[in-house]
Structure formats: structure tokens, C-alpha cells
Coordinates of C-alpha atoms and ligand atoms in Angstrom, one line a residue:
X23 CA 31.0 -3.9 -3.7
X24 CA 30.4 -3.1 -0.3
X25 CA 28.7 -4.8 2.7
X26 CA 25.1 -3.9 3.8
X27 CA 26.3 -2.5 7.0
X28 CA 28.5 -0.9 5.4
X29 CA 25.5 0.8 3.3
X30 CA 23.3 1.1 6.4
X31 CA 25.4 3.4 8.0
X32 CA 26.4 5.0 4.4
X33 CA 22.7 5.7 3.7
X34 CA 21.7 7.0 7.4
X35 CA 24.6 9.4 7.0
X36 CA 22.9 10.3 3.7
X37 CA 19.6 11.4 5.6
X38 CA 18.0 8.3 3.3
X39 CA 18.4 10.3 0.3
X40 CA 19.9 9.1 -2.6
X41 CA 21.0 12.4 -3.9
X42 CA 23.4 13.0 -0.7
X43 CA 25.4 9.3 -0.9
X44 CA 28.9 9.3 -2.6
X45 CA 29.1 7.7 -5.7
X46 CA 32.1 5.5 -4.5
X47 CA 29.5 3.7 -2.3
X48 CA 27.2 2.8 -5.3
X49 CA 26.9 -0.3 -7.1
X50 CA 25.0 0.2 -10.2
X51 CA 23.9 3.8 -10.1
X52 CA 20.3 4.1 -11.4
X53 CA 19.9 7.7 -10.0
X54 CA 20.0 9.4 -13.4
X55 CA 20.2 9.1 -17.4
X56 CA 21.0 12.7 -17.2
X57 CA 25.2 13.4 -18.3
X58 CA 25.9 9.8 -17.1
X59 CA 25.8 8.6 -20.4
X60 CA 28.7 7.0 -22.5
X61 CA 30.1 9.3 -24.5
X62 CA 31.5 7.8 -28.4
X63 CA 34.9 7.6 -30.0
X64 CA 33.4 10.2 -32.0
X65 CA 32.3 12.5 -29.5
X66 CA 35.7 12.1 -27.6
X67 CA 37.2 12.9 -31.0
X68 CA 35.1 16.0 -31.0
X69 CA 36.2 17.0 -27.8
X70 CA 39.8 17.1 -29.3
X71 CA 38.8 20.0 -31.4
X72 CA 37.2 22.5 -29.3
X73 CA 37.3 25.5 -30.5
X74 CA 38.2 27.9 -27.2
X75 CA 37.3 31.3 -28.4
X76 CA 35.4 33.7 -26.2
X77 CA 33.7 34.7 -29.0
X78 CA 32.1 33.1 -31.9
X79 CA 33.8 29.3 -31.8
X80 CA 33.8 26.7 -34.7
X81 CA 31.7 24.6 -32.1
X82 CA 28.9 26.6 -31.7
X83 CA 28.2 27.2 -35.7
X84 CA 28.5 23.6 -36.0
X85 CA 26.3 22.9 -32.8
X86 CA 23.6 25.2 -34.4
X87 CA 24.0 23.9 -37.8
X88 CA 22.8 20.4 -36.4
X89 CA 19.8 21.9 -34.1
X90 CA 18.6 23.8 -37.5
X91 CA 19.3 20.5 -39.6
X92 CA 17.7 17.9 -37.0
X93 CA 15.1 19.6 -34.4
X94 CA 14.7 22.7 -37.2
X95 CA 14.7 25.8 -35.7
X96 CA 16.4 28.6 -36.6
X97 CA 18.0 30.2 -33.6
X98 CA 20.2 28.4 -31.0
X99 CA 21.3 30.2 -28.1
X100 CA 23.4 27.5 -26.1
X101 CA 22.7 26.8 -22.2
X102 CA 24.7 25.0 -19.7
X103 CA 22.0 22.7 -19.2
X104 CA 18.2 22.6 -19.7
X105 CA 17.8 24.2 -16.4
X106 CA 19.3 27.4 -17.9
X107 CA 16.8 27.2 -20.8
X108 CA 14.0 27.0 -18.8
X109 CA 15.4 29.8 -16.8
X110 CA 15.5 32.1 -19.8
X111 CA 11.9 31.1 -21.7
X112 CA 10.4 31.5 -17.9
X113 CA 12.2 35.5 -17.5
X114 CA 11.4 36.1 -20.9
X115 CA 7.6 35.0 -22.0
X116 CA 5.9 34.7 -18.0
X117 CA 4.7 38.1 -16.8
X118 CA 4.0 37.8 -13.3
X119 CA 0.1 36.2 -12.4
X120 CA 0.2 34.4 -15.8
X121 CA -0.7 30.9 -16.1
X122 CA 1.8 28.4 -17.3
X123 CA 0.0 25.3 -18.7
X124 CA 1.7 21.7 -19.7
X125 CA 2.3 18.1 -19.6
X126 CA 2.6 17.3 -16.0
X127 CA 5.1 19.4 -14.1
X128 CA 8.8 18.8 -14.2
X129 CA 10.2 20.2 -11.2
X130 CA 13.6 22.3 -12.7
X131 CA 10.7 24.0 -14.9
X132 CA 8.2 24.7 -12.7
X133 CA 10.7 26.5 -10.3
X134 CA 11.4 28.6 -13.1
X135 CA 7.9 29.2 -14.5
X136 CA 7.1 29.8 -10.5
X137 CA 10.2 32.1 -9.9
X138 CA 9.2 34.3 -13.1
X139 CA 5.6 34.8 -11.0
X140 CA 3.4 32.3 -12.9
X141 CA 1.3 29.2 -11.8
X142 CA 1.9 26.0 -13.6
X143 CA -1.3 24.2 -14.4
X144 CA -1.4 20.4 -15.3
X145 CA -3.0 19.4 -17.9
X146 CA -2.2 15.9 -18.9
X147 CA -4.9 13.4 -19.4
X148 CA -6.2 11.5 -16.3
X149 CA -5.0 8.2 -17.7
X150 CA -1.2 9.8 -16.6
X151 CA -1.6 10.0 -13.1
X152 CA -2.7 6.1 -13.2
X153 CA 0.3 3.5 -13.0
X154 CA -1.4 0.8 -14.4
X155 CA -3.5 2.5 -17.4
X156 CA -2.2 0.7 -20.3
X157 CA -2.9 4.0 -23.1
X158 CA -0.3 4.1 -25.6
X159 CA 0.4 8.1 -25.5
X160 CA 0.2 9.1 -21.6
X161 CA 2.2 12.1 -22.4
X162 CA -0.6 13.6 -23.9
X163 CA -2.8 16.9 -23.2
X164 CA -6.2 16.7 -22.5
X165 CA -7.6 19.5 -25.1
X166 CA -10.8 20.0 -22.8
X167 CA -8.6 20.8 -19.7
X168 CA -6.6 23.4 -21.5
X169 CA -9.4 25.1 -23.4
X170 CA -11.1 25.9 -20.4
X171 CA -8.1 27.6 -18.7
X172 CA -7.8 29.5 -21.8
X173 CA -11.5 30.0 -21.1
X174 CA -11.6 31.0 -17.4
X175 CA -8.3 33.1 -17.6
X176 CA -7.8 34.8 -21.0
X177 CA -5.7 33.8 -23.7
X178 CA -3.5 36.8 -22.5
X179 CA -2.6 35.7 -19.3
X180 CA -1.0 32.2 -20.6
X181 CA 2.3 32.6 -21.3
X182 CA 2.7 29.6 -23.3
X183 CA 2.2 25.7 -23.0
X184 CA 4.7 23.7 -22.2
X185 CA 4.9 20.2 -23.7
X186 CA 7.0 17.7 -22.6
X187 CA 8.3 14.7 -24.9
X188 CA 8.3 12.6 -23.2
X189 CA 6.7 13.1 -19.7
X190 CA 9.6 12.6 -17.2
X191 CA 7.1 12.4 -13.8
X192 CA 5.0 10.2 -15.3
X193 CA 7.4 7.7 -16.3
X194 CA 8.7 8.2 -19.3
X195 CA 5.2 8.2 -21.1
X196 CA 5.4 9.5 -24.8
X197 CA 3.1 12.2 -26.5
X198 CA 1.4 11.3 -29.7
X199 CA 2.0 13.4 -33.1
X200 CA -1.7 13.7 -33.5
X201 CA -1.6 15.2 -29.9
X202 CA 1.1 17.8 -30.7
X203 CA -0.8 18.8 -33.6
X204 CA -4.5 19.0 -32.1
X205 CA -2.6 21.1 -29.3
X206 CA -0.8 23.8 -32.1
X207 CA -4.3 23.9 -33.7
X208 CA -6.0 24.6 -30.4
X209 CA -2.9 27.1 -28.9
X210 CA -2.5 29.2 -32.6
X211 CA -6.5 30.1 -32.5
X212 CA -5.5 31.9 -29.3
X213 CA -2.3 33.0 -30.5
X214 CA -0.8 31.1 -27.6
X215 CA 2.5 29.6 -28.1
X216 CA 4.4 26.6 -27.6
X217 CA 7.3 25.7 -26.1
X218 CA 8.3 21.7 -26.8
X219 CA 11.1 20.2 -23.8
X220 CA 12.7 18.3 -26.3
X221 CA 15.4 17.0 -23.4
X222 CA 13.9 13.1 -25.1
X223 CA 11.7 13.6 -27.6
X224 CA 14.1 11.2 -29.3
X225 CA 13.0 8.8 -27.3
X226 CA 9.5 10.3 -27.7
X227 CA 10.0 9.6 -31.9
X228 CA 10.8 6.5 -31.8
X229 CA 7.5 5.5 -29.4
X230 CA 5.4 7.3 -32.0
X231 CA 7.3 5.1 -34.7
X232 CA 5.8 2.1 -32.7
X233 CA 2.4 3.6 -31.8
X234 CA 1.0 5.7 -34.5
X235 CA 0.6 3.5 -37.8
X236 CA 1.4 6.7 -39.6
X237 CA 4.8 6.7 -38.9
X238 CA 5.6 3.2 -38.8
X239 CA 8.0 3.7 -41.5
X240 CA 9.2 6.8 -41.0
X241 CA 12.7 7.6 -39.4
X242 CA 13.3 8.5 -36.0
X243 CA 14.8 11.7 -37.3
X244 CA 12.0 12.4 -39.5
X245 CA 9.3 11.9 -36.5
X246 CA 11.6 14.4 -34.2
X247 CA 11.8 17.5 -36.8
X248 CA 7.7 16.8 -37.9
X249 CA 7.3 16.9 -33.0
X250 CA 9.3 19.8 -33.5
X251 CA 7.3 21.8 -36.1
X252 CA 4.3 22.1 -33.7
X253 CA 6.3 24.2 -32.0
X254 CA 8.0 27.9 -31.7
X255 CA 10.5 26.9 -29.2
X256 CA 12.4 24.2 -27.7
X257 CA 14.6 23.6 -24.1
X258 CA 16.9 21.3 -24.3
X259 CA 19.0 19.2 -22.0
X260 CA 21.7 17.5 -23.9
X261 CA 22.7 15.5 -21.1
X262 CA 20.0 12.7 -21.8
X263 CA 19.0 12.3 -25.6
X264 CA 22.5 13.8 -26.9
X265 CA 24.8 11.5 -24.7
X266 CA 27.0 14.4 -23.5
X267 CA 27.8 14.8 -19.9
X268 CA 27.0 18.8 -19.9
X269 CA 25.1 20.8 -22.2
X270 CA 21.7 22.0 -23.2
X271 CA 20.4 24.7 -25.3
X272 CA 17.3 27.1 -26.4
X273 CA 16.0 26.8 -29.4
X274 CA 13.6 29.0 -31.3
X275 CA 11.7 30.5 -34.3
X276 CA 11.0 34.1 -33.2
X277 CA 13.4 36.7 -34.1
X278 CA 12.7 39.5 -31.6
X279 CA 12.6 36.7 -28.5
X280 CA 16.0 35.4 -29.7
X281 CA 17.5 38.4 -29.2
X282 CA 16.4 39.0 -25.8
X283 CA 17.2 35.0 -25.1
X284 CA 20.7 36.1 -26.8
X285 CA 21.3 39.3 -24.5
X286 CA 19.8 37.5 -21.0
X287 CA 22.1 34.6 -22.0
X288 CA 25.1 36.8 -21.1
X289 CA 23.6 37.7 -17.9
X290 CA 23.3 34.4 -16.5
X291 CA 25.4 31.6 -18.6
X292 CA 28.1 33.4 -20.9
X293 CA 28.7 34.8 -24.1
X294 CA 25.7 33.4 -26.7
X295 CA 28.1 31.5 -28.7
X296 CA 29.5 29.4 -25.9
X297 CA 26.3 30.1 -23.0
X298 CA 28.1 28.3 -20.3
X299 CA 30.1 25.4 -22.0
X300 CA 33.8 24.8 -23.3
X301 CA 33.6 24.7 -27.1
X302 CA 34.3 21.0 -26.6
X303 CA 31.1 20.0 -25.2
X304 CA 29.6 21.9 -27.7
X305 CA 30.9 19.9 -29.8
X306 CA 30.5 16.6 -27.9
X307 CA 26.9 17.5 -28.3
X308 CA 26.6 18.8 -31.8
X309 CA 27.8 15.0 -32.1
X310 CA 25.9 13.4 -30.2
X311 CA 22.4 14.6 -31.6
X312 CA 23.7 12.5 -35.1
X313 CA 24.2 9.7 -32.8
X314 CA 20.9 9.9 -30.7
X315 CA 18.7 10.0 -33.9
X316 CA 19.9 6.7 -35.4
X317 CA 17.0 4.4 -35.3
X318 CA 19.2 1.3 -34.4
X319 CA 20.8 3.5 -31.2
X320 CA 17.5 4.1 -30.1
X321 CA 16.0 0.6 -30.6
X322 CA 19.3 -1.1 -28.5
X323 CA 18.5 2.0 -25.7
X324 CA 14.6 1.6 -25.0
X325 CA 14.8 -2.3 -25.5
X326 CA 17.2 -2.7 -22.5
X327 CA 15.0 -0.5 -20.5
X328 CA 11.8 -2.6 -21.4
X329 CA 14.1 -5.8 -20.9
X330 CA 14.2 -4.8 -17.3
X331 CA 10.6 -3.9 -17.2
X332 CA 9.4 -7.2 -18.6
X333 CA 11.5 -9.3 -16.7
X334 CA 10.4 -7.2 -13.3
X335 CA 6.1 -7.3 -14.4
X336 CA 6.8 -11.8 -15.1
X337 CA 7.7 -11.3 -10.9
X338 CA 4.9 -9.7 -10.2
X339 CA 7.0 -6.4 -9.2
X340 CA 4.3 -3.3 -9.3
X341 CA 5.5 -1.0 -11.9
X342 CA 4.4 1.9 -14.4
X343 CA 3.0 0.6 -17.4
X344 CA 3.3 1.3 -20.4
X345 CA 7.1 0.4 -20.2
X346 CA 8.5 4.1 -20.0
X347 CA 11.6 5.2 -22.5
X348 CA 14.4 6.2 -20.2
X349 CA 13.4 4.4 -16.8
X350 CA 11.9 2.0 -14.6
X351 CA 9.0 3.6 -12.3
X352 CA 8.4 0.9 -9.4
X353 CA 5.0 2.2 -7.8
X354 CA 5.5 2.5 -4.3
X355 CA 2.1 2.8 -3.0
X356 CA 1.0 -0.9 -4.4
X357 CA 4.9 -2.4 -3.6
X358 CA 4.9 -0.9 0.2
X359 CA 0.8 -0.7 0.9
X360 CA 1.5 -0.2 4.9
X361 CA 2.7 2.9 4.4
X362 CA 1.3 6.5 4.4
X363 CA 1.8 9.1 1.9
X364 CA 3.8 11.0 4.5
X365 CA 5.8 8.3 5.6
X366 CA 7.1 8.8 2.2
X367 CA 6.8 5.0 0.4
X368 CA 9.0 6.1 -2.4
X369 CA 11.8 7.8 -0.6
X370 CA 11.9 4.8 1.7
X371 CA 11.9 2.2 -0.8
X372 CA 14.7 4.1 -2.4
X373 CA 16.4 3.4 0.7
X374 CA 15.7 -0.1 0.9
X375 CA 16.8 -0.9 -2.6
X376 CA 20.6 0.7 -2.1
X377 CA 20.3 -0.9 1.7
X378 CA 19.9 -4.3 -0.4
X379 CA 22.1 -3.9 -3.4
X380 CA 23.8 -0.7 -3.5
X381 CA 21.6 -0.1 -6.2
X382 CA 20.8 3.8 -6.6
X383 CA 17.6 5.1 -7.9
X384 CA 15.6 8.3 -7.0
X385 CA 12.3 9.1 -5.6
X386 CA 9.8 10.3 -7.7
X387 CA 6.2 11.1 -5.4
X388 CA 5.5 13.5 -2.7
X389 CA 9.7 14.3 -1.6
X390 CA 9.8 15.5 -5.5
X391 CA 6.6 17.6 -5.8
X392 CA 7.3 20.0 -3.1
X393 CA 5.0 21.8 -1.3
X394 CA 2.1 24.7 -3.0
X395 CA 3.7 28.0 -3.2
X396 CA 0.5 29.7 -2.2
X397 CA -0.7 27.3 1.4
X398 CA 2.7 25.9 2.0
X399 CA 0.9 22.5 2.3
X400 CA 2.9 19.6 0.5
X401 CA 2.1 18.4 -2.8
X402 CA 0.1 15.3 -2.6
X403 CA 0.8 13.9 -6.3
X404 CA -1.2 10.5 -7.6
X405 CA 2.3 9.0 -8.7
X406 CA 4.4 7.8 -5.8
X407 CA 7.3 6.4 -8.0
X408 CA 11.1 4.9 -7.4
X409 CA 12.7 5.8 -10.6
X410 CA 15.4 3.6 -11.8
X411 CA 17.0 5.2 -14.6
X412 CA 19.3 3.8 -17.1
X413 CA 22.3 5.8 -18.6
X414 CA 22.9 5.6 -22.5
X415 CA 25.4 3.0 -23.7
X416 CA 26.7 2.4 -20.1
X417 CA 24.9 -1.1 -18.4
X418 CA 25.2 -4.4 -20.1
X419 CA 22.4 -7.2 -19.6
X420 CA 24.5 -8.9 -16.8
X421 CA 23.8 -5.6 -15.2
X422 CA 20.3 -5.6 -15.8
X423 CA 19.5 -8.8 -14.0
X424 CA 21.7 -7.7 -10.7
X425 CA 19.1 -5.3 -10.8
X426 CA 16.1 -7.4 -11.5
X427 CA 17.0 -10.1 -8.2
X428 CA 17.6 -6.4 -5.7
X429 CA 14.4 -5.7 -6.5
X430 CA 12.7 -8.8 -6.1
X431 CA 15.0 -9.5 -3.0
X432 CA 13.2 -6.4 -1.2
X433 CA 10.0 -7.2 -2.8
X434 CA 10.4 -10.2 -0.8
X435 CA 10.8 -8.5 2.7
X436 CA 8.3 -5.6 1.8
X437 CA 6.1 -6.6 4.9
X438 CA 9.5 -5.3 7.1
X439 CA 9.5 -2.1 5.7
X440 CA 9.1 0.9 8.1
X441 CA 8.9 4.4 6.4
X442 CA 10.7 7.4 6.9
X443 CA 10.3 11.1 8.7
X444 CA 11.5 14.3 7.3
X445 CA 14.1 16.0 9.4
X446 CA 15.5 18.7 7.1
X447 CA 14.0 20.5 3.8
X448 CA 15.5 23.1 2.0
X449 CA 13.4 25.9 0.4
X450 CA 14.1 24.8 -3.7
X451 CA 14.1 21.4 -5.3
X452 CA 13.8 19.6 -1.9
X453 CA 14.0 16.2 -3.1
X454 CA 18.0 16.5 -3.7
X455 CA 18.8 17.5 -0.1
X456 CA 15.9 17.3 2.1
X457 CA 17.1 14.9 5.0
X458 CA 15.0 11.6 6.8
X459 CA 15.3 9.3 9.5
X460 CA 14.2 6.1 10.0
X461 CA 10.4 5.8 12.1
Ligands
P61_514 C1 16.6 13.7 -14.6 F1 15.7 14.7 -9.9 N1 16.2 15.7 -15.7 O1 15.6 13.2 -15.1 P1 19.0 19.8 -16.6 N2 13.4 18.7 -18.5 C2 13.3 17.4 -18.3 C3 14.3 16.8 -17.5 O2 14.2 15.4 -17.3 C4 15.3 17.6 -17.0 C5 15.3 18.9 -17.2 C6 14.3 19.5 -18.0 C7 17.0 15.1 -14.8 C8 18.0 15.8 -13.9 C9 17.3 16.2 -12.7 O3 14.1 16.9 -10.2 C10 15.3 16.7 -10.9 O4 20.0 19.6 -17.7 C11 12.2 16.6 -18.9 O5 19.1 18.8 -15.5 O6 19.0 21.2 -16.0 C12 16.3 17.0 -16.1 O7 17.6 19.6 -17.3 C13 16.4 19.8 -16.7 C14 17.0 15.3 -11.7 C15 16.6 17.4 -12.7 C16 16.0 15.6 -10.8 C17 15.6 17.7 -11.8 O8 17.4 13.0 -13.8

């Protein structure tokens, strides 16, 4: 614990960014699900038997023996994170002036599709840019949108659609089956493909177990390989759905693109048996996807996050709704209304919340959609979000209600609340060191 002057001056010397305090000065840290996770006795076994090979380690045949057996692909070419997967897929398929088409943006893939010279286009139903629309599948692509892209550019000139399970920047939002299908019907008449970022669609399975009567019986596992079949691709992230601390991978169908994935892999990550990671956390994470896909596991891990949820909505706390999978999404425009857009609500109330508790969560609105790569102009996105994020099989419920009363204690002194100026931006992914000072 520390005192909130000690965390004024903390958070000031941070430039009022989350991403730049120490962790030693954080309570509870809500920044991330992403490699804070809890790894098992299992996985720690696992670790014990890391196969260190430069070449061709027990790990990785084990590691690609699970992604064929659980998401079903055939080809695995291992990543240090998703980030590196995106990178390849994006050098790979974009050609430059292509069109990139998915889910909402994601800002590590984005970069990527932008750095390989293509323009992402959204193409998420309306009802996702709206905090309080209560539809059960927000992740999901409006067909009409995409058709007429394909219409007004060419099939030939989109690289592929991206679809994200579930949609991170709109707050953890799932995508239904039936809309993974009607897209790989719409996409294979164009002989477009599509690439699934499966970094939750674990989570994604078991909100289409809930939502879709269809699968109300299945198994979480079964959902995630049927996601995955309307698909020729997958990035990964291990570091949220497969409760390692490092690792992600490319997965894929396609025999001549795996082999240039397989030969840019050395390039930029390391050899395509090991792509960046010890053969241990290859193995943490050929571990962990068993663990992730166990109905029970997943149950226990979106239940605490919708415990938090429910208790902030019965305060009257503005939030996302539907209750995402992975996070909290406070919306910042309706909980600080005397702010503008560029006096950046969410980073500010971000601010506010570690000020109060030493609480840490991340902004998720105009700081985190950057500016247009063509005008310069910043983003102005509808969403302007404080994401607190919960790590697998780390918080207990004690935990959850410290951070229930910080937000309500805040909530309380909204009306006090003064907003923030931008002082320092860097030219990629901003949001993690751009600097602020108080107005
Ligand atoms: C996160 F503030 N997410 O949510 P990598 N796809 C998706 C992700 O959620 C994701 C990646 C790809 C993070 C870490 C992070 O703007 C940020 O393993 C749906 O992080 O490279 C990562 O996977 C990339 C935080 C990333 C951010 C970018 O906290």
C-alpha cells in the first residue's frame, strides 16, 4: 500500500500514464490480462522439461500437436507473441494499397497491416461502438459493410479479413458462430480469406455456449475448433487465453504460405521450431491451451469478471454492457461528462482511479486509437473506455470488491475531475508512452 501523495507524485512522474508507473507502486494491477496470468503446477512442471535445442525441440512438436488437436490447423509456426504473428500474416498476404477489413481495429494489428502498406477498414456492426446496446454478439461483422468494400475496391485488393474473437476495443464483446459462418460464406465467393485472432476465442466459445441455443450443450472445446474452421489462419497470443506469461503463435491451413511464414520466422523471431521462445514456454503453453479449454476454468474466469460488473452497474457506475469476457470497460464520456474528447476523459480517469486506490487500469479511447496515417489528424473513436482487466487465476473476490469501492470512491468526486493535456507522443502505439499533464 502506499499513500495518495505518495501516488500523486508517482503518477505525475508517470506523465499520467499508466503504462510508464512501476509496478512496485501498484496496488491491484488491472492494466492487463495479457502474461500476468497464474501459471499451474502443471505448467511450472512443464517448464521443468524444456527441451533447449536450437533446432527441432520436444516442445515445439508437442506445442503443435495441441494447436492441430484443439484450434485444428495444420501448420504452427511459433511467435514470441501475437504481435509477431500479426507481423508475419501482415508482410506476407498485404500488398501495398490493399485493403485490410475486420472486427474493429486492434492497435498491435493495425500497425502491422498499416506498416505492410494496407488500410484497415472497420467493419463491425454499429451496435459495437454503442456502450450501452445490450446485443448479445457485438463482435460481429456487418455483412452489408464488407460486401460493399469488396464491391467498391475489388476482391483483389483485400488481403484478407480479419476477425477478432472476441473484440478487445470494444470490450470484450463476442462474435457469434452464425456470424463466422455467414462471413466464410460471404469471403470464399470472393476467394477472400480469413484470418481468425484467436488470442480469446476461448473466451469467445464459451459466450457462444451461453448465447446461441445451438451450442448450449456443446463443450467449450468443441465451440473453439467449429470458430476455428471458418477460418484459414489464426494469430495467437498465448499470453491471455493460454495462461503463459510469453508466447504466441501462427497458425495455418495453406501449405505454400507456411513456408514463407516458416522462412520470415527466422528473419525476425528465431528458428521455426522455437520462433522466439525457450522450449519451456513452449511448453508452458502447449499446457496451458488444455487448461484454458476446460469449461469449469472458463466459467470460474468470466464469472469473476461479470461479478465485478454487476456489482459496479447495482452503483449506478457507467459501464460497457454486455458484461465483456476478459475486462471491465468504465465509459468515460457518461462517468466524466465535463470533459472534452481532447481533454482525454479516459486517460484522465485512469489517473484518477490509481490516484484513489492504486488501482491500475489502461485507457482505451482517443490516447489508443492514434492519429490517421494519411491527415495526421487524431482518431476520434465512439468508445472512450478505462479498461480494467483481470488476470487469469490471480485476484480473489476480496480483491474484487477493493476494486468495486475505488471506483465508486471516484465516482463520487467525478464533478472535481479536471482532464489532461498531451505533452509528449511518440510515433508507434502512443498510448504506452505518450506523456500528459494535468489542465
Ligand atoms: C492487452 F494496450 N493485447 O489486451 P501481444 N490481439 C489481441 C490482443 O488483445 C493483443 C494482441 C493481438 C494486450 C497487450 C497489449 O494496445 C495494446 O502478445 C486481441 O501483446 O503481442 C494484445 O498480442 C497482441 C496492450 C497490446 C495494449 C496492445 O492488454
Amino acid at each position: 500500500m502506499t499513500t495518495r501523495e505518495y501516488r500523486e507524485r508517482a503518477i505525475a512522474e508517470a506523465g499520467y500514464n499508466t503504462f510508464l508507473l512501476r509496478s512496485r507502486d501498484v496496488y491491484i494491477d488491472l492494466l492487463t490480462d495479457s502474461g500476468t496470468n497464474a501459471m499451474s503446477d502443471n505448467q511450472w512442471a512443464g517448464m521443468m522439461l524444456g527441451d533447449e535445442a536450437y533446432a527441432g525441440s520436444e516442445n515445439f512438436y508437442h506445442l503443435e500437436a495441441q494447436v492441430q488437436k484443439y484450434y485444428g490447423y495444420k501448420h504452427l509456426v511459433p511467435t514470441h507473441q501475437g504481435r509477431g504473428a500479426e507481423h508475419l500474416i501482415s508482410q506476407i498476404l498485404i500488398k501495398p494499397g490493399d485493403f485490410v477489413p475486420g472486427n474493429m481495429y486492434f492497435t498491435t494489428t493495425r500497425l502491422h497491416q498499416e506498416l505492410a502498406g494496407g488500410t484497415f477498414v472497420d467493419v463491425i456492426i454499429d451496435e459495437a461502438h454503442d456502450p450501452e446496446s445490450l446485443f448479445p454478439f457485438k463482435g460481429n461483422l456487418d455483412l452489408n459493410k464488407l460486401s460493399h468494400l469488396i464491391d467498391r475496391v475489388g476482391a483483389q485488393r483485400v488481403s484478407y479479413v480479419t476477425v477478432a474473437a472476441t473484440v478487445n476495443m470494444a470490450g470484450g464483446q463476442p462474435i457469434s458462430m452464425q456470424n463466422l459462418r455467414d462471413v466464410r460464406e460471404l469471403t470464399a465467393r470472393h476467394g477472400i480469406r480469413v484470418v481468425l485472432d484467436a488470442t480469446r476465442a476461448i473466451e469467445n466459445a464459451w459466450f457462444i455456449k451461453q448465447r446461441e441455443p445451438e451450442f448450449a450443450t456443446s463443450s467449450v472445446a468443441e465451440i473453439l475448433r467449429e470458430m476455428c474452421s471458418y477460418s484459414d489462419a489464426c494469430t495467437m497470443s498465448g499470453k491471455k487465453d493460454l495462461l503463459v506469461n510469453i508466447g504466441g503463435f501462427l497458425a495455418l491451413n495453406d501449405q505454400e504460405i507456411f513456408e514463407e511464414a516458416r522462412n520470415l520466422v527466422v528473419v525476425y523471431e528465431g528458428l521455426h521450431t522455437y520462433g522466439g521462445l525457450a522450449g519451456r514456454d513452449l511448453e508452458a503453453m502447449a499446457r496451458g491451451i488444455e487448461e484454458a479449454v476446460q469449461d469449469d476454468h472458463i466459467e470460474a474466469r468470466i464469472g469473476q469478471v461479470e461479478y465485478v460488473g454487476e456489482r459496479l452497474l447495482s452503483i449506478g457506475i457507467p459501464i460497457v454492457l454486455p458484461i465483456g469476457g476478459h475486462a471491465i470497460f468504465l465509459d468515460a464520456k457518461r462517468f466524466l461528462p465535463q470533459l472534452k474528447q481532447l481533454e482525454f476523459p479516459a486517460q484522465t480517469l485512469a489517473a484518477e482511479l490509481y490516484v484513489e486506490s492504486g488501482i491500475r487500469t489502461m485507457e482505451r479511447g482517443i490516447v489508443s486509437a492514434g492519429r490517421n496515417t494519411e491527415t495526421g489528424e487524431h482518431n476520434f473513436p465512439k468508445l472512450e473506455l478505462v479498461r480494467l482487466t483481470f488476470p487469469r487465476r490471480v485476484y480473489t473476490q476480496a480483491h474484487c470488491d477493493v476494486v468495486t469501492e475505488a471506483v465508486e470512491a471516484v465516482y463520487d468526486r467525478r464533478q472535481e475531475v479536471r482532464g489532461l493535456e498531451m505533452v509528449y507522443e511518440p510515433k508507434y502505439l502512443r498510448f504506452f508512452q505518450t506523456r500528459f499533464e494535468r489542465l
